[in-house]
mmCIF file of C-alpha atoms in Angstrom:
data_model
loop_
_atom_site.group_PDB
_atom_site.id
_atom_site.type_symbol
_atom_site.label_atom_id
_atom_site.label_comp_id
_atom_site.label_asym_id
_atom_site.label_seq_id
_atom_site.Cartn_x
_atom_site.Cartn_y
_atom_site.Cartn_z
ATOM 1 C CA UNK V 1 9.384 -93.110 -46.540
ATOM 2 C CA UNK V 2 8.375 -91.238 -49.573
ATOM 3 C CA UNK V 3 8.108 -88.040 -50.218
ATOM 4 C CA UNK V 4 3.919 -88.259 -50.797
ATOM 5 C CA UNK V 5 4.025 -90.134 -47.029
ATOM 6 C CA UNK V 6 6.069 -87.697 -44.921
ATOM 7 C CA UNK V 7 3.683 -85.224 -46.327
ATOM 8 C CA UNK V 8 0.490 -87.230 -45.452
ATOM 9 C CA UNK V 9 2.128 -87.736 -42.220
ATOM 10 C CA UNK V 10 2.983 -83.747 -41.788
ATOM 11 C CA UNK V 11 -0.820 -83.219 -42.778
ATOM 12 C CA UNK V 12 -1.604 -85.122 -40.174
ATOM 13 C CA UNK V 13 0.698 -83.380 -37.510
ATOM 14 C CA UNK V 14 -0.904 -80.106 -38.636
ATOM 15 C CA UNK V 15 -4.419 -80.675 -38.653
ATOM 16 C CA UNK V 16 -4.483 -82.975 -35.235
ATOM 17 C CA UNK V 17 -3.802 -80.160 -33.025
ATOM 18 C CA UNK V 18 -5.922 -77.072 -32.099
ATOM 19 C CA UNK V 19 -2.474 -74.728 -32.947
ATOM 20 C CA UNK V 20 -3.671 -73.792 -36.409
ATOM 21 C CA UNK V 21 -7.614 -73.063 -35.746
ATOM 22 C CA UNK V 22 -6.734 -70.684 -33.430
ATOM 23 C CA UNK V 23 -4.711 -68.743 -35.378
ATOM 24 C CA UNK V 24 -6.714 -68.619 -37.968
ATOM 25 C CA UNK V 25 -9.506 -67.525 -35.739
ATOM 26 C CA UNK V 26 -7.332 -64.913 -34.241
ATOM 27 C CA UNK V 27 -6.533 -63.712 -38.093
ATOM 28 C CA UNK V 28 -9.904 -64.085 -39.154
ATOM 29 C CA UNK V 29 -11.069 -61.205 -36.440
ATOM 30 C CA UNK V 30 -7.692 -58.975 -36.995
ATOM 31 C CA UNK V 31 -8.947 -58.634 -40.435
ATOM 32 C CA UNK V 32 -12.103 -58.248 -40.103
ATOM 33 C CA UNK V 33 -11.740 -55.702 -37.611
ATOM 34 C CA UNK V 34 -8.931 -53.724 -39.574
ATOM 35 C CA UNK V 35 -11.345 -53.983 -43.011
ATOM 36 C CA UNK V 36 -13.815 -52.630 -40.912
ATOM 37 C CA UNK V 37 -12.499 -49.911 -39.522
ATOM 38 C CA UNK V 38 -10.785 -49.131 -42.995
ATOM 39 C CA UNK V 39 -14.065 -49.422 -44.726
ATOM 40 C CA UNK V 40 -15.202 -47.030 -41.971
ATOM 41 C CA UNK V 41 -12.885 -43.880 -42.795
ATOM 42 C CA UNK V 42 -12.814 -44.534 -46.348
ATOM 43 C CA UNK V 43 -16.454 -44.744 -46.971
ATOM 44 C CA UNK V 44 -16.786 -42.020 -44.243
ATOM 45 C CA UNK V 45 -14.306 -39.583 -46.275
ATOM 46 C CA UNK V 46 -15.599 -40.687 -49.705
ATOM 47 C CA UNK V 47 -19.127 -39.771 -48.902
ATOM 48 C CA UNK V 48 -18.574 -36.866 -47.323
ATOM 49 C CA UNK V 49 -19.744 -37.767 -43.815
ATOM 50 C CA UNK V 50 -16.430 -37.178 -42.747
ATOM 51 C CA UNK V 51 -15.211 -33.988 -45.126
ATOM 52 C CA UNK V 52 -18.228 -31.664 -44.405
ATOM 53 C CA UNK V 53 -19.301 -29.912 -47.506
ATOM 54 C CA UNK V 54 -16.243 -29.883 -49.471
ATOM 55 C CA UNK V 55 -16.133 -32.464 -52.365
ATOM 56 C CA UNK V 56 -16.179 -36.042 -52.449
ATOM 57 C CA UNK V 57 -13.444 -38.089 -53.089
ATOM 58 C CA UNK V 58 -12.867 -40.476 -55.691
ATOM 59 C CA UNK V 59 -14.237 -43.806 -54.665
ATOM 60 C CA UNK V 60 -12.407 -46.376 -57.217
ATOM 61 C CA UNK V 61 -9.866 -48.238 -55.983
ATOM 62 C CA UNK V 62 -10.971 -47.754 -52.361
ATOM 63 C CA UNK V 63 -12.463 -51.653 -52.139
ATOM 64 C CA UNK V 64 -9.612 -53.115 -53.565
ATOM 65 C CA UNK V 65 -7.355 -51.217 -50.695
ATOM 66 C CA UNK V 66 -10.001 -52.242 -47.973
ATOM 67 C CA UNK V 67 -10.009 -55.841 -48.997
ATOM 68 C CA UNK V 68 -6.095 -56.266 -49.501
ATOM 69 C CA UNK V 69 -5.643 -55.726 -45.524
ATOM 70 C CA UNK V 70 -6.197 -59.142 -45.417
ATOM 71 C CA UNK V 71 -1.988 -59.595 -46.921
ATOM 72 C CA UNK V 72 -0.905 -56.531 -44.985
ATOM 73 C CA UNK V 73 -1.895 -57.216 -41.767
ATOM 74 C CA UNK V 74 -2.340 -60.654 -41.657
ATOM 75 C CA UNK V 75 1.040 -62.340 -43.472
ATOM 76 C CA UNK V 76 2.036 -62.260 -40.078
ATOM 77 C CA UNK V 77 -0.229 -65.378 -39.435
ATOM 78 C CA UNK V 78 0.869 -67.567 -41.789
ATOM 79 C CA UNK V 79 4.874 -66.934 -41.592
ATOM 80 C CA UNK V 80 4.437 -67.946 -37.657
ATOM 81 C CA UNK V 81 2.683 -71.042 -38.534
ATOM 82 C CA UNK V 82 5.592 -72.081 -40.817
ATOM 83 C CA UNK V 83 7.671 -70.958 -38.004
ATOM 84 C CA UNK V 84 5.593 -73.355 -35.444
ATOM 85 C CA UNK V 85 5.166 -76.204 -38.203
ATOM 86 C CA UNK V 86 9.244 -76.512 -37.422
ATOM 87 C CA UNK V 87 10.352 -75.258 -34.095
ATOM 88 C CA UNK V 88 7.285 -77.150 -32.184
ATOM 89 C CA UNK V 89 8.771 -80.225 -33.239
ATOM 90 C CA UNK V 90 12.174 -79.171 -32.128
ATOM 91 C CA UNK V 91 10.394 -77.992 -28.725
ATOM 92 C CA UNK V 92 8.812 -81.322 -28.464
ATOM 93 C CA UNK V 93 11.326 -83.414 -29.513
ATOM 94 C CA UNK V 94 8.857 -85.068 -32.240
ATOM 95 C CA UNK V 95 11.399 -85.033 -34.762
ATOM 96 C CA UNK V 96 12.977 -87.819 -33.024
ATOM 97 C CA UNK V 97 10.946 -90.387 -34.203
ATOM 98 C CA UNK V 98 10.059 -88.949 -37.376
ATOM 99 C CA UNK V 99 14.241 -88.676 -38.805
ATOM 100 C CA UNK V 100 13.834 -92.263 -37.228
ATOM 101 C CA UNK V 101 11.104 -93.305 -39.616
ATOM 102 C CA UNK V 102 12.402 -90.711 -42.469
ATOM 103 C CA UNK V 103 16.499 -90.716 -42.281
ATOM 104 C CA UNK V 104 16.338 -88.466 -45.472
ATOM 105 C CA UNK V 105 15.602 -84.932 -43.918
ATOM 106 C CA UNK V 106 15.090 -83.382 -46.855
ATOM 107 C CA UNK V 107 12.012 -85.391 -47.573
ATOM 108 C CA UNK V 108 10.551 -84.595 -44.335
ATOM 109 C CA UNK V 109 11.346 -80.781 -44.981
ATOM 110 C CA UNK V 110 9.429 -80.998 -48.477
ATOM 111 C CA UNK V 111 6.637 -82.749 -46.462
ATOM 112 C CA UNK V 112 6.762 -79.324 -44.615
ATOM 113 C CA UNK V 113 6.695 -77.414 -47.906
ATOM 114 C CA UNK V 114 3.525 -78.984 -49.461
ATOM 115 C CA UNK V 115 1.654 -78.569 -46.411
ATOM 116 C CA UNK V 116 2.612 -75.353 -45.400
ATOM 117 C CA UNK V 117 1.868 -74.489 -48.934
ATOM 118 C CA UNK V 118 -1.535 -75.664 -47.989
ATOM 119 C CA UNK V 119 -1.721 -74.166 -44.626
ATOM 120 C CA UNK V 120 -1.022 -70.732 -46.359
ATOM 121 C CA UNK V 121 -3.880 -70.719 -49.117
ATOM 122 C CA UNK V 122 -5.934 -71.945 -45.868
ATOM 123 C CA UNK V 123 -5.327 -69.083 -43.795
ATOM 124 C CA UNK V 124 -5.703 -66.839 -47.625
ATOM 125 C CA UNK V 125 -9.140 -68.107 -48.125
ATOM 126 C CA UNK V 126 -10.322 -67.249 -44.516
ATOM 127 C CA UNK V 127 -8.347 -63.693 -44.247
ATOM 128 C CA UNK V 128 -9.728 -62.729 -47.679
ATOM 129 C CA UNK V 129 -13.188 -63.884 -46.617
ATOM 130 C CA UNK V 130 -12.914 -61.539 -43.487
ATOM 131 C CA UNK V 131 -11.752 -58.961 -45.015
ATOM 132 C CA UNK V 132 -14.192 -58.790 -48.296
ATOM 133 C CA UNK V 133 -17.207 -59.251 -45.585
ATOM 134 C CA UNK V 134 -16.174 -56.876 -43.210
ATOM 135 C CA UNK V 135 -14.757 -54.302 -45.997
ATOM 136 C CA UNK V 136 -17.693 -55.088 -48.192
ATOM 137 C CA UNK V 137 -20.396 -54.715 -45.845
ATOM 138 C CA UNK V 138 -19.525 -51.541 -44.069
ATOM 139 C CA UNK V 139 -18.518 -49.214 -48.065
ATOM 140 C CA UNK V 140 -22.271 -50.764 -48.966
ATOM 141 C CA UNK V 141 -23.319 -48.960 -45.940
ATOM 142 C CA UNK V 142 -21.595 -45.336 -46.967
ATOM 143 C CA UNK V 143 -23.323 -45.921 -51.095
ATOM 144 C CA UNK V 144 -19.528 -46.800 -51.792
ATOM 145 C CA UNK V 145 -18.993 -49.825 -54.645
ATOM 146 C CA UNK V 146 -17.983 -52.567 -53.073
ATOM 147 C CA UNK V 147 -16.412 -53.746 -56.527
ATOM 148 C CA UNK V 148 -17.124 -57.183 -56.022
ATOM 149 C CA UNK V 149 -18.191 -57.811 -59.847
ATOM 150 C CA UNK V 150 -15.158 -56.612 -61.003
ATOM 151 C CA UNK V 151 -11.796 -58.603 -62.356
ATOM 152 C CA UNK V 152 -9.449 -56.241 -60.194
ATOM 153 C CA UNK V 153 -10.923 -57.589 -57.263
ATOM 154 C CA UNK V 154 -10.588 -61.670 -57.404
ATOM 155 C CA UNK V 155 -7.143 -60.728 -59.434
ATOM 156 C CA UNK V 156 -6.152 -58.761 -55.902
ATOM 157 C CA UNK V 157 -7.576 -62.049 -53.892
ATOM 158 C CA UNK V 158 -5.930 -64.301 -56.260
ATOM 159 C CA UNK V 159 -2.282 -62.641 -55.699
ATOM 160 C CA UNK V 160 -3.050 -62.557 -51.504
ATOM 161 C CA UNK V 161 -3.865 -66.582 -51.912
ATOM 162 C CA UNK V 162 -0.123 -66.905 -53.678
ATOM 163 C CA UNK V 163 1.308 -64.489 -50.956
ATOM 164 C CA UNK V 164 -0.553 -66.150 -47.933
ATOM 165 C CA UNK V 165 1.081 -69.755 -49.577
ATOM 166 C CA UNK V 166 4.765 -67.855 -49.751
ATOM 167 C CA UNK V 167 4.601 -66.268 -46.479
ATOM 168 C CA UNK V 168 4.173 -70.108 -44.671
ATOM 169 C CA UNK V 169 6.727 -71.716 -46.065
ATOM 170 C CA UNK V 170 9.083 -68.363 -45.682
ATOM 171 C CA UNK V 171 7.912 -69.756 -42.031
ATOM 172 C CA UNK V 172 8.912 -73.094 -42.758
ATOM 173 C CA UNK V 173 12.334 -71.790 -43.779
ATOM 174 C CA UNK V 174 12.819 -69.362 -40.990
ATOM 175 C CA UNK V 175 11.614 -72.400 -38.521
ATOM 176 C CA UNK V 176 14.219 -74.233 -39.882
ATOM 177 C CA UNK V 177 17.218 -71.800 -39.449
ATOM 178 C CA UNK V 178 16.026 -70.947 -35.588
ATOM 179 C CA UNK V 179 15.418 -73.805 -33.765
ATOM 180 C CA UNK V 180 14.263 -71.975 -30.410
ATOM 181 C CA UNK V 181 10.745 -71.407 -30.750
ATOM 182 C CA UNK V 182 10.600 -68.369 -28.562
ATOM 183 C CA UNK V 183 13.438 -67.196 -30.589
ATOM 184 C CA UNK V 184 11.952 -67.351 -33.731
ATOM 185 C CA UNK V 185 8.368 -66.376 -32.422
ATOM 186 C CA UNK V 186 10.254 -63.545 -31.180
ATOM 187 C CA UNK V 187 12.211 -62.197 -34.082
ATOM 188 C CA UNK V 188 9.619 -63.043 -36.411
ATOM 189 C CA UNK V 189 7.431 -60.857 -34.328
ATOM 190 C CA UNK V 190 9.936 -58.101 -33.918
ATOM 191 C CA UNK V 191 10.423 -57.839 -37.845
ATOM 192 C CA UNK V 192 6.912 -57.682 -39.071
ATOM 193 C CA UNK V 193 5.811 -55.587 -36.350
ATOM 194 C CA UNK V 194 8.056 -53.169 -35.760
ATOM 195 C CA UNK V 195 11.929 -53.466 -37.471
ATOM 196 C CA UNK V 196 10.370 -53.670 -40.815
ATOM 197 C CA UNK V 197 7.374 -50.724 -40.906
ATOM 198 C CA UNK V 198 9.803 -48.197 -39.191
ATOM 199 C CA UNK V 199 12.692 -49.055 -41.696
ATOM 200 C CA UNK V 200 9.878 -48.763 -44.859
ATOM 201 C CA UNK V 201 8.766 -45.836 -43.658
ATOM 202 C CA UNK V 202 12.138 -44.249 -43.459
ATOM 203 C CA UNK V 203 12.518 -45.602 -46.613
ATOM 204 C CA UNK V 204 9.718 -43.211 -48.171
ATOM 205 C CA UNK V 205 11.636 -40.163 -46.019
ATOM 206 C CA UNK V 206 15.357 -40.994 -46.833
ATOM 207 C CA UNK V 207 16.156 -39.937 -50.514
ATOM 208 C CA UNK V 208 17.678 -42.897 -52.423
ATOM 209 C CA UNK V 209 16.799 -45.370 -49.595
ATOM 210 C CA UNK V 210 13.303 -46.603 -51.145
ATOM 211 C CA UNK V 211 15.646 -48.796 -53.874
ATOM 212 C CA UNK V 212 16.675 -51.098 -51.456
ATOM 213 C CA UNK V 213 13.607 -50.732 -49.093
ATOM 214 C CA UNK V 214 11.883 -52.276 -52.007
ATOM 215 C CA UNK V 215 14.022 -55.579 -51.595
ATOM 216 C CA UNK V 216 12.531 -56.359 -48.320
ATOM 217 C CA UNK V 217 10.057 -59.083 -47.889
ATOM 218 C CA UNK V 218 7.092 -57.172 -46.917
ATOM 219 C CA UNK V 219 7.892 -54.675 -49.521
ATOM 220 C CA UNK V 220 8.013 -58.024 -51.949
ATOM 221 C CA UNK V 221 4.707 -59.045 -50.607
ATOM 222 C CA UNK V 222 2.835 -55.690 -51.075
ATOM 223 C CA UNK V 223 4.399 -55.407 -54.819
ATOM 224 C CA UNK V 224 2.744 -59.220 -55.537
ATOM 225 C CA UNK V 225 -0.668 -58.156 -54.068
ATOM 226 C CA UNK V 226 -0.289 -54.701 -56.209
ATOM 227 C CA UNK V 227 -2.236 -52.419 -54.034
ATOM 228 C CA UNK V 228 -1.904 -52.366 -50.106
ATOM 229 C CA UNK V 229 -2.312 -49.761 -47.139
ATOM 230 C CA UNK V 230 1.519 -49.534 -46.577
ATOM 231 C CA UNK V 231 2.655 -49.294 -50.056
ATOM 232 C CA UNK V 232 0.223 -46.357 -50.819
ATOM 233 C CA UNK V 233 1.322 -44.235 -47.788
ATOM 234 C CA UNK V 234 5.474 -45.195 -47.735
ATOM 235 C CA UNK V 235 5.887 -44.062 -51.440
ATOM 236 C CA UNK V 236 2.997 -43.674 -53.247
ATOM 237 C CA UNK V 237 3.712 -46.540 -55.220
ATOM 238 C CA UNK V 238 6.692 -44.939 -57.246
ATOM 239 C CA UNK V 239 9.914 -47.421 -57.291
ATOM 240 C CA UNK V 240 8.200 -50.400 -56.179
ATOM 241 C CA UNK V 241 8.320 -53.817 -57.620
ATOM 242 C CA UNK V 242 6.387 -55.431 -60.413
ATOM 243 C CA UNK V 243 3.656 -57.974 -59.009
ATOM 244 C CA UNK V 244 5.689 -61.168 -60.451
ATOM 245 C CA UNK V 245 8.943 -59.543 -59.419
ATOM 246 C CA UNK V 246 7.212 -59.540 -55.681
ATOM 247 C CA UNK V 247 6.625 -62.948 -55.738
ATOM 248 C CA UNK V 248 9.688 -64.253 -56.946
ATOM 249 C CA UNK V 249 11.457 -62.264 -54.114
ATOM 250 C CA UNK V 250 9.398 -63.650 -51.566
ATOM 251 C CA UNK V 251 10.265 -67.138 -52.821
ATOM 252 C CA UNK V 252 14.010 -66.311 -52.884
ATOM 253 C CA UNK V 253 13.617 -65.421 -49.306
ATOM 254 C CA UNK V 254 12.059 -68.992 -49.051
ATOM 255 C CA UNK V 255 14.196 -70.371 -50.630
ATOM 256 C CA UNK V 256 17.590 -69.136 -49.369
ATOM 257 C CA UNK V 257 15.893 -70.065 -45.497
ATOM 258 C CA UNK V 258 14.925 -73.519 -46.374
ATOM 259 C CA UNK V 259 18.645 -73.953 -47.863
ATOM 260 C CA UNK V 260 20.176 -72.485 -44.802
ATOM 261 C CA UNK V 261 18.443 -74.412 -42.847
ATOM 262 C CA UNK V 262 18.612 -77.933 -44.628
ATOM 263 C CA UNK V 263 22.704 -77.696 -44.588
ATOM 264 C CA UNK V 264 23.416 -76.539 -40.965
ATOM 265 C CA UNK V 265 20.471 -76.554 -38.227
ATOM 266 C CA UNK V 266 18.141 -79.248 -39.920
ATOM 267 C CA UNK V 267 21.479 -81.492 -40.251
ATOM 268 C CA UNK V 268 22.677 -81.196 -36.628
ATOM 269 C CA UNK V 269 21.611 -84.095 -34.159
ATOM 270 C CA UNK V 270 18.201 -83.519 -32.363
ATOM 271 C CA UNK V 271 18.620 -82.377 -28.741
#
């Protein structure tokens, strides 16, 4: 089987069950509901609302913060759907008859690759969407510019679209290296949820300790989108990553996962 068939045949995997509308729908009101209450305080603060008398705040750059929620909240979505493109098979012993059809492994696992790739700017489109409507609707409601007419903005979207697309198939890779679903559902959990934001926010504390906080994938992915919730409070910005930097570290992590996986786990026999 070729490499365009095992991903028309992946496609196909994906898109026939009800796994990957749910999530979205799930990640479509996370976002939404995190823009929201973003735009909320910000617009609240910035118009004075919320600050009494005392001067207004500058309002540039708030939209583009509101709106980016959509990468730093919701990159969790996409990195367990590469997880579940993988370890559901395993769990279901599917890849039995696929290796069957496709002996060559590695063209089923860049099968995985295109369409995760696809699954990724997917869920990109819809979290962006949520969050630009959400964010969007409730600044317009404070007199706050929503900034939608300016370059900034679709540049920000345009970066979350690549980072939604690197997160999957990070997914895909970490799928491939943990075989246990509830393993990997678990630890991928664990690390964007909780290992990760404690150790990056020690990172802003701990002198010295932000240069290799940096290095970590959600650190990666907030330097590609350039302006995110996280990365303004942990350090202010200072020390971090340049965008393009960010995104080739997130595709090193990728990469190194899918490699791991392709020469131990994905080459073992199928339980």
């Amino acid at each position: 089987m070729s490499l365009v068939a095992a991903t028309r045949s992946e496609y196909t995997k994906q898109f026939s069950t009800a796994g990957w509308w749910v999530l979205a729908i799930v990640l479509v009101v996370y976002v939404a509901f995190t823009a929201g209450v973003l735009a909320l305080v910000f617009g609240g603060v910035a118009s004075g609302r919320m600050t009494g008398n005392g001067p207004a705040p500058q309002t540039e750059g708030l939209a583009g913060l509101v709106y980016s929620s959509a990468s730093g909240v919701g990159y969790v979505f996409p990195l367990l759907v590469g997880t579940l493109m993988v370890t559901t098979e395993f769990r279901h012993k599917t890849l039995t008859p696929t290796f069957l059809a496709t002996p060559r492994r590695g063209i089923v696992l860049g099968g995985k690759f295109f369409v995760g790739i696809v699954v990724g700017l997917l869920y990109g489109i819809l979290g962006s969407a949520a969050a630009i409507a959400a964010g969007a609707g409730v600044l317009s409601i404070f007199g706050v510019d929503a900034e939608l007419g300016s370059s900034d903005t679709w540049t920000l979207v345009g970066r979350m679209l690549l980072a939604f697309a690197l997160w999957a198939v990070v997914g895909i890779g970490v799928g491939t290296v943990v075989r246990n679903q509830v393993a990997a559902i678990v630890i991928v959990l664990a690390v964007t949820l909780f290992i990760e934001p404690i150790v990056r926010t020690l990172g802003g504390l701990v002198s010295g300790f932000s240069e290799v906080v940096k290095w970590f994938p959600s650190a990666a992915s907030d330097a590609l989108v350039g302006k995110t919730i996280f990365g303004a409070m942990s350090s202010g910005g200072s020390g971090s990553l340049d965008w393009w930097v960010g995104g080739l570290v997130l595709l090193a992590y990728a990469v190194v996962f899918l490699v791991i996986g392709l020469f131990t786990t994905w080459r073992r026999d199928v339980d």
